Amino acid sequence: MKMPPLLPRPSNRAGFTLVELLIVAVIGMVLLGSMYQIMVSSQRTYTVQQVRIQNQQVMRSGLELLASEIREASTRDAFNPGLLTLAADGLELQSMLAFGRVCLVLNAASTDLMVRLSGPAFEAGDAVVVFGEGDPDIRTDDRHYDTTVQLVNPEIPDGCLAGVPGQSIVLAGGWPNQAVRAGAPVRAHTSFEYGLIDFGGDIYLGRTEGGGAAQPVVGPLAADDGLLFEYFDIQGNVTAIPTQVAEIRLTLRTLSQLRDTAGDLVGDDLTTRIFLRN
Amino acid sequence: MKTTRNQLLAREGFALPAAILGLVVVGALVTGGFYVAQQESRISMAGENSTLALYLAEEGINQSLANWNNNAWGNLQLWSEQGTVNGVGSGGSWVVDITRMPDNLYFLESTGTITAGGLRAGATRTIGVTSRLNTIDLNPPAALTTRGNVRLAGGAQITGADTNPPGWTGDVCPPATGDTPGVMHDGSGSVTTSGTSTITGTPADSIDNTITDETFTDFGMMGWDDLVALAKRPPGPYNGMAPSLTAGGECNTADLMNWGDPNDPDGPCGDYFPIIYIDGDATMQGNSVGQGILLVDGNLDLRGNFIFNGIILVQGAFDTQGAGHRIMGGVMASNANIDQADLVGASVVQNSRCAVTRAVTSNSSLTRVRPLASRSWVDLTSVMF
């Protein structure tokens, strides 16, 4: 009698040896490790690029805003300079709120005026600068006067002429009778001070209006040298006198806590040259 | 042994779902990255286009000021906002609306628009510039301004009533409302008439003690020498001055005897107002016509038919004889030697503010439109939007 085998007889199906499995495991780990490294590196590069783009966006926004304000500021008006305080890390200037042109002079003192608006209406209490023509045949007596709006009325459709709307305003005055004539530009303005401020632990470009609380504008910026103003006169020489400034070079600099692949902190800077128009 | 459908469905594993999940994650990351990059690109391009639009608007202002059209803009109705200039710049276009205001002030509102870039076009910026038309202060205060004695005889007439020259109608001249004295003098002599000669005006004659040599040489932003430097210098004799045309039918401004055409304001030489300088005394004996500003650095004696619209500045004495003279505008004769100004025959010297104004404003050398010295520029985009 033939005894049956104690163990089932091995089949002839193919299989992996232990060595084969180990080799596969090692190769797999190497491949996975490489992929992980690539993924981590890509992630870091992506993050760094993202921060760089964000930084550039911050700087562009800040430069555009400041350039618009600075372009408008007057330095040729010796009586009412538009640049109020110059500093390397800050600037105080007049910023325009409303603009119009006198179309009718309604009283002899030339303080009661009808104004053709370009944009928003004037409001009582606005600080304004108005052009004083004086004698139309003499250019040397032309100047701007700084005053305030005492009274305003709503804009009416035919205020200036039939079909030409206008807003009636009364100014505090401060000029000779009839010095302000039809055609004179009128601007309402406020003072803005730009500088670096601490906002939630980060450094931002901040704006302060008329001595009030500072408001963040764009950021974050580099703590020490995130904002730099340089002032030049018409000859290109550095100047600190507001009425002599013809050009301002403005630099914004960012510096994040993120490090790039070389181990350096990710930062960037942008500089623009702004020529004043007024 | 066959594999049944149920056996296939019953197979367990996670490779396929894992692969699909991986693809979805990678796809989402790529899409997100692409979207972010596109947004950043659009924001950057919007900023760039905004700045370019500002420069286009400034180009519009500069072009309008550089190519100022006195005739068109000077005749705009006050506050009408009807003057428009269009132009094309790099990557876009600009439109300037010109508003005429009193006292030679103009407001130029320029809008620059980006037109390049397909769907990304359309950025606009608007700026305004308040400008003033500065002109030479050459404005004769009377039909005849002089020193010493003035004598009218025969049928000579001096008229201070403002009158537009014959044929200068429609848009050429506004209604005449600027009456002046007939004769203004310094009081050093007398004004007399005889025969049928007349002097009329508001008043007929007037004394101004402030008339000095400078009255005849200083004209605000320019002086006598500046005018002489701009003048054409016909050699004489001064007979038969008449408008002439080039072969192409245009006004021949190179012709020294072409002094413009006062009789046909719409003709080829109708808007030609030359400055003419005569060095020394001048006698005009033939039939002649002209317009503009006539400078005589000596005595001027009109003896034949002479039709002239504009301003005549004489450093010596001014005399007329014979008939057919008609000066419309103003005559200023310094008469420094206090000779007598004799106007005899059928001469007419008539005040015309329109002729004076056109003689000055139609000559681009005598007018400069410039932004106000300070606070002329305004970024309207910042207050309008």
XYZ file of C-alpha atoms in Angstrom:
663
model
C 0.000 0.000 0.000
C 1.260 3.378 -0.943
C 1.215 6.030 1.778
C -0.101 9.478 0.875
C 2.371 12.382 1.241
C 2.240 14.300 4.538
C 2.451 17.671 2.779
C 0.747 18.561 -0.418
C 3.080 18.287 -3.249
C 4.336 21.708 -4.412
C 2.589 22.855 -7.471
C 4.446 23.916 -10.531
C 3.038 27.525 -10.351
C 5.755 30.267 -10.706
C 6.646 32.595 -7.702
C 9.092 35.211 -6.365
C 12.016 34.288 -4.331
C 12.905 36.248 -1.236
C 15.832 37.828 -3.023
C 13.615 39.020 -5.814
C 11.201 40.584 -3.380
C 14.023 42.361 -1.564
C 15.408 43.742 -4.794
C 11.962 45.018 -5.796
C 11.489 46.588 -2.398
C 14.830 48.372 -2.549
C 14.254 49.632 -6.072
C 10.794 50.783 -5.106
C 12.094 52.665 -2.100
C 14.749 54.348 -4.182
C 12.163 55.391 -6.756
C 9.739 56.579 -4.114
C 12.480 58.496 -2.371
C 13.473 60.202 -5.574
C 9.909 61.107 -6.332
C 9.512 62.506 -2.848
C 12.617 64.617 -3.244
C 11.356 65.914 -6.562
C 7.975 66.651 -5.079
C 9.421 68.475 -2.089
C 11.741 70.483 -4.314
C 8.910 71.357 -6.669
C 6.739 72.378 -3.766
C 9.447 74.636 -2.406
C 10.100 76.188 -5.801
C 6.401 76.731 -6.293
C 6.077 78.356 -2.898
C 9.085 80.588 -3.482
C 7.756 81.663 -6.874
C 4.380 82.294 -5.358
C 5.917 84.516 -2.723
C 7.997 86.323 -5.323
C 4.913 87.015 -7.442
C 3.021 88.161 -4.405
C 5.890 90.433 -3.424
C 6.039 91.945 -6.876
C 2.320 92.470 -6.830
C 2.581 94.238 -3.499
C 5.349 96.462 -4.782
C 3.591 97.245 -8.047
C 0.409 98.207 -6.238
C 2.309 100.421 -3.831
C 4.315 102.072 -6.562
C 1.247 102.718 -8.698
C -0.592 104.333 -5.808
C 2.313 106.488 -4.707
C 3.234 107.428 -8.267
C -0.303 108.637 -8.879
C -0.237 110.771 -5.731
C 3.237 112.152 -6.333
C 2.655 112.940 -10.007
C -0.200 115.225 -9.004
C 1.540 117.085 -6.191
C 2.578 120.639 -6.905
C 6.068 121.887 -6.251
C 5.940 124.943 -8.478
C 3.257 126.625 -6.384
C 5.429 128.529 -3.945
C 2.432 129.727 -1.909
C 0.891 126.290 -1.371
C 3.441 123.556 -2.082
C 1.893 120.155 -2.608
C 4.796 118.326 -0.974
C 4.579 119.041 2.733
C 7.272 116.956 4.437
C 10.167 115.151 2.805
C 11.957 112.225 4.428
C 13.892 109.224 3.204
C 11.390 106.805 4.702
C 8.224 108.864 4.415
C 6.447 111.615 2.558
C 3.580 113.952 3.396
C 1.707 115.524 0.513
C -1.561 117.061 -0.616
C -3.863 114.523 -2.218
C -6.714 115.641 -4.461
C -10.307 114.819 -3.533
C -12.341 116.803 -6.046
C -11.726 118.999 -9.059
C -13.699 121.622 -10.937
C -13.434 124.827 -12.915
C -15.140 128.094 -12.048
C -17.706 128.866 -14.736
C -19.463 131.807 -13.078
C -18.374 134.289 -10.423
C -21.468 135.238 -8.456
C -20.213 138.072 -6.226
C -17.716 140.908 -6.325
C -15.455 139.243 -3.762
C -15.245 136.263 -6.096
C -15.942 133.865 -3.251
C -19.409 132.768 -4.397
C -18.712 130.579 -7.372
C -20.432 128.220 -9.774
C -18.132 125.318 -10.573
C -18.118 122.871 -13.487
C -17.260 119.564 -11.836
C -14.989 116.810 -13.106
C -15.852 113.988 -10.751
C -17.293 114.138 -7.247
C -18.883 117.266 -5.824
C -17.266 119.566 -3.284
C -18.300 119.279 0.343
C -18.536 121.905 3.069
C -15.321 122.016 5.044
C -13.129 120.850 2.162
C -9.720 122.458 2.009
C -9.341 123.833 -1.501
C -6.774 125.531 -3.672
C -8.195 127.968 -6.213
C -6.421 129.758 -9.033
C -6.328 133.544 -8.801
C -6.007 135.158 -12.195
C -5.810 138.731 -10.983
C -5.264 140.959 -14.001
C -5.660 138.804 -17.136
C -3.080 140.930 -18.923
C -0.408 140.270 -16.285
C 0.955 136.782 -15.818
C 3.231 137.550 -12.893
C 0.298 138.188 -10.561
C -1.167 134.710 -11.101
C -1.190 132.497 -8.019
C -3.191 129.867 -6.172
C -4.983 130.582 -2.901
C -5.525 128.065 -0.120
C -8.944 128.332 1.489
C -11.925 126.272 2.616
C -15.404 125.559 1.335
C -17.966 127.196 3.616
C -21.183 126.301 1.855
C -22.187 123.997 -0.956
C -25.323 123.373 -2.965
C -26.186 120.328 -5.048
C -25.091 120.294 -8.654
C -27.812 121.629 -10.965
C -28.222 120.763 -14.666
C -27.890 124.245 -16.146
C -25.700 125.768 -13.454
C -22.990 127.091 -15.745
C -24.896 127.505 -18.987
C -27.858 125.876 -20.632
C -26.874 122.231 -20.816
C -23.711 122.698 -18.772
C -24.201 121.600 -15.142
C -22.561 123.311 -12.227
C -22.285 123.285 -8.441
C -22.558 126.460 -6.427
C -19.958 126.778 -3.655
C -18.986 129.553 -1.275
C -15.335 129.840 -0.303
C -13.844 131.533 2.734
C -11.843 133.867 0.516
C -8.567 135.538 1.320
C -7.834 137.233 -1.993
C -8.517 140.643 -3.551
C -11.916 141.255 -5.081
C -12.330 139.651 -8.487
C -8.982 137.866 -8.269
C -10.729 134.569 -8.940
C -12.236 134.607 -12.398
C -14.188 132.255 -14.609
C -12.004 129.432 -15.864
C -10.042 129.095 -12.629
C -9.358 125.509 -11.551
C -10.463 124.555 -8.015
C -9.132 121.490 -6.187
C -10.228 120.031 -2.882
C -7.424 118.249 -1.097
C -6.406 116.523 2.071
C -2.984 115.728 3.488
C -1.711 112.173 3.350
C 1.428 110.977 5.102
C 2.986 107.804 3.742
C 5.454 105.685 5.700
C 6.116 102.239 7.161
C 3.804 101.047 9.929
C 3.507 97.921 12.058
C 0.349 96.049 11.218
C -0.266 92.741 12.978
C 3.423 92.170 13.468
C 4.247 92.823 9.805
C 5.576 95.995 8.275
C 3.243 97.690 5.811
C 3.170 100.828 3.719
C 0.776 102.957 5.742
C -1.174 106.115 5.106
C -2.167 108.689 7.696
C -4.769 111.291 6.844
C -4.656 114.589 8.659
C -3.049 113.250 11.816
C -5.504 110.363 12.213
C -4.744 106.699 12.677
C -2.449 105.061 10.146
C -4.093 102.675 7.722
C -2.193 99.852 6.000
C -2.043 100.210 2.238
C 0.147 97.389 0.902
C 2.531 94.920 2.468
C 4.260 93.244 4.017
C 7.488 95.090 3.270
C 11.025 94.789 4.575
C 11.231 96.122 8.109
C 14.333 98.279 7.821
C 14.435 99.521 4.263
C 11.050 98.642 2.807
C 10.383 102.208 1.664
C 12.885 104.703 0.326
C 12.281 108.157 -1.152
C 14.994 110.108 -2.949
C 14.339 113.701 -4.039
C 15.970 115.486 -6.979
C 15.673 118.977 -8.429
C 15.364 119.902 -12.092
C 19.120 119.531 -12.575
C 19.100 116.044 -11.094
C 20.749 117.102 -7.839
C 19.556 115.759 -4.519
C 17.380 118.277 -2.711
C 15.451 118.497 0.541
C 13.453 121.607 -0.369
C 9.835 120.779 -1.294
C 9.459 123.571 -3.837
C 12.571 122.437 -5.704
C 11.640 118.799 -6.145
C 11.194 117.848 -9.792
C 11.700 114.092 -9.563
C 11.234 111.469 -6.867
C 12.831 108.055 -6.998
C 10.816 105.591 -5.014
C 11.971 102.138 -3.942
C 9.844 99.467 -2.309
C 11.534 96.372 -0.886
C 10.024 93.151 0.399
C 11.672 90.449 2.504
C 9.787 87.306 3.586
C 10.835 84.685 6.131
C 10.871 82.057 3.407
C 14.205 80.790 2.127
C 14.887 79.846 -1.443
C 16.823 76.749 -2.608
C 20.099 78.568 -2.036
C 19.111 79.247 1.553
C 18.632 82.992 1.141
C 15.581 84.844 2.411
C 13.196 85.557 -0.434
C 13.073 89.301 -1.131
C 12.730 91.684 -4.014
C 12.756 95.390 -4.737
C 11.327 97.733 -7.348
C 12.372 101.304 -8.079
C 10.530 103.863 -10.148
C 11.270 107.460 -11.126
C 8.340 109.847 -10.910
C 8.434 113.273 -12.525
C 6.069 115.762 -10.933
C 3.617 117.383 -13.335
C 2.583 120.407 -11.311
C -10.111 26.308 -16.111
C -11.961 29.341 -17.387
C -12.134 32.757 -15.651
C -15.671 33.801 -15.227
C -17.072 37.356 -15.224
C -17.847 37.099 -11.563
C -14.298 36.183 -10.800
C -13.024 39.264 -12.656
C -15.373 41.555 -10.773
C -14.406 40.004 -7.526
C -10.732 40.866 -7.882
C -9.566 43.113 -5.068
C -6.887 45.945 -5.215
C -6.334 49.695 -5.073
C -3.951 50.407 -7.910
C -6.510 51.810 -10.305
C -8.324 54.063 -7.817
C -4.984 55.235 -6.516
C -3.795 56.054 -10.012
C -7.010 57.914 -10.801
C -6.801 59.834 -7.542
C -3.203 60.711 -8.290
C -4.139 61.975 -11.730
C -6.944 64.056 -10.298
C -4.663 65.584 -7.670
C -1.934 66.322 -10.192
C -4.491 67.750 -12.613
C -5.943 69.981 -9.930
C -2.494 71.232 -8.972
C -1.550 71.936 -12.572
C -4.869 73.671 -13.235
C -4.566 75.692 -10.054
C -1.035 76.701 -10.878
C -2.015 77.663 -14.380
C -4.966 79.676 -13.105
C -2.856 81.512 -10.560
C -0.203 82.243 -13.156
C -2.831 83.508 -15.564
C -4.360 85.747 -12.922
C -0.967 87.164 -12.014
C -0.253 87.739 -15.679
C -3.546 89.545 -16.155
C -3.010 91.730 -13.106
C 0.469 92.642 -14.276
C -0.755 93.384 -17.765
C -3.602 95.498 -16.411
C -1.096 97.561 -14.456
C 1.116 97.958 -17.486
C -1.826 98.919 -19.701
C -3.013 101.452 -17.153
C 0.375 103.156 -17.226
C 0.511 103.030 -21.018
C -2.965 104.580 -21.190
C -1.735 107.430 -18.984
C 1.164 108.055 -21.344
C -1.195 107.970 -24.326
C -3.380 110.589 -22.650
C -0.306 112.749 -22.061
C 0.707 112.304 -25.686
C -2.719 113.619 -26.659
C -2.232 116.721 -24.524
C 1.251 117.346 -25.868
C 0.172 116.883 -29.485
C -2.794 119.200 -29.025
C -0.651 121.918 -27.469
C 2.073 121.539 -30.082
C -0.391 121.736 -32.982
C -2.686 124.332 -31.498
C -5.332 125.541 -33.924
C -6.029 129.153 -33.031
C -8.734 129.614 -35.609
C -10.683 126.535 -34.561
C -10.268 126.669 -30.797
C -10.392 130.453 -30.519
C -13.865 130.449 -32.041
C -15.322 127.732 -29.805
C -18.361 128.787 -27.848
C -17.437 129.281 -24.205
C -17.864 126.075 -22.161
C -19.232 124.227 -25.181
C -16.756 121.303 -24.909
C -17.073 120.858 -28.669
C -13.437 120.890 -29.700
C -12.130 117.384 -30.233
C -8.784 116.075 -31.440
C -8.066 112.393 -32.063
C -4.793 110.591 -32.480
C -3.112 107.239 -32.409
C -0.100 106.315 -30.335
C 1.866 103.209 -29.562
C -0.582 100.477 -28.606
C -3.650 102.684 -28.442
C -5.352 105.949 -29.191
C -6.192 109.238 -27.500
C -9.035 111.724 -27.640
C -8.698 115.298 -26.402
C -11.780 117.392 -25.677
C -11.012 121.104 -25.649
C -13.144 123.517 -23.664
C -12.708 127.226 -24.209
C -13.047 129.326 -21.067
C -12.823 133.083 -20.478
C -9.535 135.017 -20.328
C -7.886 132.880 -23.021
C -8.009 129.814 -20.759
C -8.598 126.359 -22.169
C -9.205 123.040 -20.462
C -7.911 120.002 -22.304
C -9.331 116.671 -21.173
C -7.441 113.780 -22.706
C -8.390 110.116 -22.538
C -5.872 107.467 -23.559
C -7.205 104.026 -24.461
C -5.280 100.810 -25.050
C -6.491 99.176 -28.253
C -3.771 96.560 -28.749
C -3.903 93.162 -27.047
C -7.234 91.796 -28.241
C -9.474 90.897 -25.341
C -7.059 92.501 -22.910
C -7.433 95.936 -24.556
C -9.612 98.673 -23.154
C -7.604 100.209 -20.303
C -8.261 103.949 -20.171
C -6.848 106.878 -18.229
C -8.053 110.469 -18.311
C -6.063 113.546 -17.449
C -6.796 117.257 -17.723
C -4.584 120.267 -18.302
C -5.590 123.894 -17.827
C -3.773 126.008 -20.394
C -3.644 129.617 -21.371
C -3.248 131.150 -24.789
C -0.542 133.736 -24.318
C -0.444 136.343 -27.031
C 1.660 139.368 -27.668
C 0.116 142.385 -25.948
C -0.314 144.301 -29.177
C -3.705 145.902 -28.918
C -4.026 149.441 -30.305
C -6.176 151.407 -27.840
C -7.680 153.588 -30.566
C -8.073 153.760 -34.326
C -5.014 156.040 -34.312
C -2.613 156.203 -31.375
C 0.122 158.792 -31.692
C 1.975 161.770 -30.240
C 2.100 165.420 -31.356
C -0.389 167.141 -33.636
C -3.015 165.323 -35.649
C -4.560 167.138 -38.608
C -7.360 165.828 -40.762
C -8.359 167.531 -43.974
C -10.387 166.813 -47.103
C -12.627 163.808 -46.546
C -10.367 161.892 -44.173
C -12.126 159.852 -41.512
C -10.932 158.311 -38.284
C -13.520 156.119 -36.629
C -13.357 154.470 -33.234
C -16.557 152.470 -33.691
C -15.680 148.805 -33.858
C -16.484 147.545 -37.338
C -15.749 144.233 -39.009
C -13.985 144.522 -42.376
C -16.157 144.075 -45.470
C -16.576 140.392 -46.297
C -15.434 139.221 -42.882
C -18.745 137.694 -41.960
C -20.077 134.454 -40.523
C -17.502 132.614 -38.432
C -14.664 134.963 -39.380
C -15.574 137.669 -36.879
C -17.755 137.837 -33.789
C -20.168 140.762 -33.484
C -18.240 144.046 -33.267
C -18.636 145.464 -29.777
C -15.227 146.929 -28.903
C -15.568 150.623 -29.584
C -12.506 152.758 -28.839
C -11.526 156.417 -29.123
C -10.925 157.626 -32.637
C -7.612 159.228 -31.738
C -5.588 158.679 -28.605
C -2.566 160.890 -28.061
C -0.257 162.005 -25.307
C -1.577 165.566 -25.092
C 1.592 167.146 -26.429
C -0.207 168.446 -29.506
C -3.668 169.165 -30.823
C -6.222 167.329 -32.920
C -7.846 169.357 -35.682
C -10.211 168.681 -38.545
C -11.140 170.673 -41.607
C -13.240 170.227 -44.733
C -15.485 167.208 -44.479
C -13.013 165.191 -42.404
C -14.345 163.616 -39.235
C -13.127 161.940 -36.102
C -15.607 159.791 -34.251
C -15.304 157.284 -31.453
C -15.798 156.742 -27.760
C -14.730 159.496 -27.321
C -13.652 161.043 -30.604
C -10.220 161.833 -29.222
C -8.645 161.079 -25.897
C -5.481 162.036 -24.058
C -3.348 159.404 -22.368
C -0.361 160.834 -20.531
C 1.175 157.372 -20.157
C 1.973 157.144 -23.871
C 5.745 156.953 -24.168
C 8.329 155.457 -26.499
C 7.720 152.082 -24.872
C 4.086 152.198 -25.939
C 5.334 151.617 -29.458
C 8.113 149.133 -28.704
C 7.068 146.928 -25.757
C 4.239 144.486 -26.225
C 4.182 142.233 -23.205
C 5.964 139.002 -23.934
C 7.544 140.472 -27.077
C 9.105 143.709 -28.207
C 9.740 145.614 -31.428
C 12.956 143.741 -32.148
C 11.226 140.395 -31.668
C 8.589 141.380 -34.192
C 11.208 142.593 -36.641
C 13.021 139.274 -36.339
C 9.852 137.448 -37.389
C 9.003 139.749 -40.296
C 9.354 139.423 -44.035
C 11.292 142.319 -45.605
C 10.100 143.449 -48.998
C 12.779 145.626 -50.605
C 10.424 148.177 -52.191
C 9.187 150.090 -54.001
C 5.889 149.420 -52.312
C 3.452 149.339 -55.169
C 1.031 146.644 -56.265
C 1.107 144.387 -53.232
C -1.422 141.632 -53.894
C -2.078 138.011 -52.973
C -0.315 135.480 -55.173
C -0.564 131.726 -55.508
C 1.881 128.924 -56.122
C 1.579 126.626 -59.120
C -0.372 124.285 -56.876
C -2.942 126.948 -56.086
C -1.752 127.584 -52.529
C -0.961 130.967 -51.040
C 2.567 131.915 -52.070
C 3.931 133.082 -48.754
C 7.452 133.292 -50.171
C 6.407 136.197 -52.378
C 7.610 139.327 -50.572
C 4.878 141.366 -52.261
C 2.128 139.035 -51.090
C 0.772 140.576 -47.909
C -2.296 138.391 -47.645
C -5.798 138.834 -48.975
C -8.082 141.099 -46.891
C -10.845 140.976 -49.490
C -11.391 137.205 -49.494
C -11.106 135.667 -46.023
C -12.056 132.261 -47.391
C -9.535 132.396 -50.247
C -6.098 130.736 -50.293
C -4.442 133.812 -48.750
C -7.400 134.720 -46.559
C -5.774 133.362 -43.411
C -2.274 134.568 -44.253
C -1.377 137.403 -41.881
C 2.300 138.187 -42.386
C 4.472 140.492 -40.325
C 6.044 142.965 -42.743
C 9.040 145.108 -41.876
C 10.182 148.189 -43.744
C 13.544 149.545 -42.658
C 13.269 153.326 -43.029
C 10.662 155.583 -44.615
C 8.041 154.117 -46.899
C 5.781 155.671 -49.496
C 3.036 153.519 -50.935
C 1.795 154.856 -54.209
C 0.136 152.042 -56.149
C -2.960 150.010 -55.643
C -2.156 147.529 -52.910
C -3.881 145.228 -50.447
C -2.595 143.467 -47.378
C -3.312 142.264 -43.878
C -1.319 141.354 -40.796
C 1.150 143.575 -38.961
C 3.040 146.262 -40.849
C 6.165 147.590 -39.126
C 7.730 150.779 -40.449
C 10.975 151.902 -38.854
C 10.573 155.451 -40.197
C 7.750 157.559 -41.651
C 4.845 155.999 -43.507
C 3.183 157.987 -46.271
C 0.181 156.500 -48.051
C -0.455 158.116 -51.442
C -2.461 155.654 -53.522
C -5.233 153.172 -52.954
C -4.084 151.054 -50.036
C -6.362 148.529 -48.334
C -4.979 147.003 -45.151
C -6.619 145.018 -42.322
C -4.644 144.602 -39.133
C -2.107 146.653 -37.219
C 0.253 149.290 -38.548
C 3.147 150.228 -36.258
C 5.128 153.270 -37.317
C 8.138 154.578 -35.423
C 8.019 157.893 -37.270
C 5.038 159.927 -38.566
C 1.941 158.630 -40.290
C 0.539 160.596 -43.235
C -1.969 159.969 -45.987
C -2.704 161.738 -49.239
C -5.100 160.990 -52.073
C -8.081 158.700 -51.991
C -8.867 155.056 -51.562
C -6.983 154.289 -48.346
C -8.795 152.067 -45.923
C -7.046 150.872 -42.802
C -9.190 148.602 -40.643
C -7.705 147.630 -37.310
C -5.449 150.137 -35.617
C -2.570 152.444 -36.383
C 0.097 153.280 -33.807
C 2.539 155.985 -34.853
C 5.253 156.844 -32.356
C 6.018 160.168 -34.001
C 8.916 160.614 -31.647
C 9.988 163.787 -33.442
C 6.540 165.284 -32.854
C 5.914 165.853 -36.540
C 2.378 166.472 -37.580
C 0.236 163.500 -38.596
C -1.543 164.676 -41.712
C -4.466 162.688 -42.969
C -5.815 164.350 -46.056
C -7.850 163.116 -48.991
C -10.465 160.426 -48.620
C -8.543 158.215 -46.179
C -10.311 155.987 -43.702
C -8.739 154.680 -40.512
C -11.278 152.505 -38.767
C -11.074 150.607 -35.503
C -11.668 146.871 -35.967
C -11.090 144.563 -33.018
C -11.585 141.561 -35.247
C -8.862 142.666 -37.638
C -6.509 143.332 -34.715
C -7.268 139.981 -33.096
C -6.882 138.008 -36.304
C -3.619 139.734 -37.132
C -2.244 138.527 -33.803
C -3.864 135.161 -33.209
C -3.535 133.945 -36.783
C 0.211 134.262 -36.517
C 1.517 131.260 -34.591
C 4.744 133.096 -33.799
C 2.803 135.591 -31.705
C 0.764 133.112 -29.701
C 1.821 130.379 -27.341
C -0.558 128.088 -25.601
C 1.030 126.831 -22.416
C -0.158 125.030 -19.291
C -0.560 127.232 -16.246
C 2.690 127.728 -14.402
C 1.604 125.500 -11.517
C -1.189 123.039 -10.758
C -2.227 122.812 -14.389
C -2.190 118.988 -14.570
C -4.872 116.840 -13.029
C -5.330 113.059 -13.045
C -9.083 112.878 -13.574
C -9.134 109.089 -13.399
C -8.393 109.304 -9.712
C -11.474 111.430 -9.013
C -13.894 110.327 -11.715
C -13.821 106.584 -11.120
